[in-house]
Coordinates of C-alpha atoms in Angstrom, one line a residue:
M1 CA -25.6 -66.2 28.2
T2 CA -29.1 -67.9 26.7
T3 CA -30.0 -68.4 23.6
A4 CA -33.3 -67.4 22.1
S5 CA -35.5 -69.8 20.9
T6 CA -35.8 -70.2 17.6
R7 CA -39.5 -72.3 17.9
P8 CA -43.0 -69.8 17.7
P9 CA -45.3 -70.3 20.8
E10 CA -47.2 -73.3 21.3
G11 CA -50.6 -73.1 19.5
R12 CA -49.8 -70.0 18.6
Y13 CA -49.6 -70.4 14.7
G14 CA -52.2 -73.7 14.2
R15 CA -50.3 -77.0 13.2
S16 CA -47.5 -77.1 11.7
S17 CA -46.9 -78.8 8.5
D18 CA -45.8 -81.7 9.8
E19 CA -48.1 -82.5 12.0
R20 CA -50.3 -82.3 9.1
A21 CA -48.5 -85.1 7.6
D22 CA -48.3 -87.2 10.1
R23 CA -52.1 -86.9 10.4
R24 CA -52.6 -87.7 6.1
L25 CA -50.1 -91.1 7.5
K26 CA -52.1 -92.1 9.5
V27 CA -55.5 -91.7 7.9
A28 CA -53.6 -93.9 4.7
G29 CA -51.9 -96.5 6.3
A30 CA -55.9 -97.2 8.4
V31 CA -57.4 -97.1 4.8
F32 CA -54.5 -99.5 3.4
G33 CA -54.8 -101.9 6.5
A34 CA -58.8 -102.1 6.3
L35 CA -58.3 -103.3 2.7
L36 CA -55.7 -105.4 2.9
L37 CA -57.8 -107.1 6.0
A38 CA -60.7 -107.4 3.8
L39 CA -58.9 -109.0 0.9
M40 CA -56.9 -111.2 2.9
G41 CA -60.6 -112.4 4.5
Y42 CA -62.1 -112.8 1.2
F43 CA -59.0 -114.9 -0.2
A44 CA -59.4 -117.0 3.4
Y45 CA -63.1 -117.5 3.0
Y46 CA -62.8 -119.0 -1.1
Y47 CA -59.9 -121.1 0.4
V48 CA -61.3 -122.4 3.0
G49 CA -65.1 -121.6 2.0
Q50 CA -65.4 -123.4 -1.4
N51 CA -62.9 -126.2 -0.7
K52 CA -65.0 -129.0 -1.3
I53 CA -63.2 -132.2 -1.1
S54 CA -59.5 -132.1 0.8
A55 CA -57.6 -134.8 1.8
E56 CA -54.9 -136.2 4.4
V57 CA -51.8 -139.2 3.8
I58 CA -52.4 -141.1 6.6
E59 CA -49.7 -143.0 5.6
Y60 CA -47.7 -144.9 2.8
D61 CA -45.6 -148.0 2.5
Y62 CA -43.4 -148.5 -1.2
T63 CA -42.4 -151.6 -3.5
D64 CA -40.3 -151.4 -6.4
R65 CA -43.0 -150.0 -8.6
A66 CA -45.5 -149.0 -6.1
V67 CA -46.6 -147.1 -3.8
K68 CA -49.7 -147.5 -1.9
V69 CA -50.9 -144.8 0.0
H70 CA -53.4 -144.9 2.5
L71 CA -55.7 -141.8 2.0
E72 CA -58.5 -140.2 4.0
V73 CA -60.4 -138.2 2.0
R74 CA -63.3 -135.7 3.4
K75 CA -65.7 -134.1 1.0
D76 CA -69.1 -132.7 1.0
S77 CA -71.7 -134.7 0.3
G78 CA -72.2 -135.5 -3.1
A79 CA -69.3 -133.5 -4.0
S80 CA -67.0 -135.0 -6.3
G81 CA -63.4 -134.5 -7.4
Y82 CA -59.7 -135.7 -7.7
C83 CA -56.8 -135.7 -5.3
T84 CA -53.7 -135.5 -7.2
L85 CA -50.7 -137.3 -5.5
R86 CA -46.9 -137.7 -6.6
S87 CA -43.9 -140.2 -5.3
Q88 CA -40.2 -139.1 -5.9
S89 CA -38.0 -141.4 -5.5
E90 CA -34.0 -141.4 -2.5
S91 CA -32.6 -139.0 -5.2
G92 CA -35.8 -136.2 -5.4
A93 CA -36.6 -137.4 -9.2
E94 CA -40.0 -137.6 -9.2
V95 CA -40.9 -141.1 -10.3
G96 CA -45.1 -141.4 -10.5
R97 CA -47.9 -139.1 -10.4
A98 CA -51.3 -139.7 -11.0
D99 CA -55.4 -138.5 -9.6
F100 CA -57.3 -140.0 -8.1
R101 CA -61.4 -139.3 -8.3
F102 CA -63.8 -139.7 -5.7
D103 CA -67.4 -139.4 -5.9
G104 CA -70.6 -140.5 -4.1
D105 CA -72.6 -139.1 -1.1
E106 CA -69.7 -140.3 1.9
T107 CA -68.7 -136.9 3.4
R108 CA -65.9 -139.0 5.0
I109 CA -63.5 -141.9 2.9
D110 CA -60.7 -144.6 3.9
E111 CA -58.9 -145.8 1.0
V112 CA -55.4 -147.3 -0.5
V113 CA -54.7 -146.6 -3.6
T114 CA -51.9 -147.4 -5.3
L115 CA -49.3 -145.1 -7.2
R116 CA -47.6 -146.7 -9.9
T117 CA -43.9 -145.7 -10.2
T118 CA -41.6 -145.9 -12.8
A119 CA -38.3 -146.8 -10.3
R120 CA -38.9 -146.9 -6.6
G121 CA -40.1 -144.7 -4.7
T122 CA -39.4 -143.5 -1.1
T123 CA -42.8 -140.8 -0.9
A124 CA -45.8 -140.4 -1.4
E125 CA -46.9 -136.7 -1.6
L126 CA -50.4 -135.7 -1.4
L127 CA -50.3 -132.1 -4.3
G128 CA -53.7 -131.5 -3.6
C129 CA -57.7 -131.4 -4.2
H130 CA -60.0 -130.4 -6.6
A131 CA -63.1 -130.4 -6.4
D132 CA -65.3 -130.7 -10.5

């Protein structure tokens, strides 16, 4: 004994509603993906292209009331701005924070700056640099 099929013959009555819904979902997904990719590209350009000053902590040395930080700053010629540093104690409490200004026509500056602290700081962390 065999049972009769309940599906209509292939291609006889056009597309099913499931096929139309699948196509709409694919189109909506493609449009959403393209918009997301464009948005990511815009933010990447804004962050990388517009950032005119950046720095890196090379090394640091700490004493009871100060941290000496060796910074390597890269910036556009003629750009001016500042970099924010902070230091934390062994327990994780912030013991010092300061902004250090960088001006001039140099594009690469190696400088040792002194961050004064309220207690013994054991870290030197670059929080960020900002152009004027």
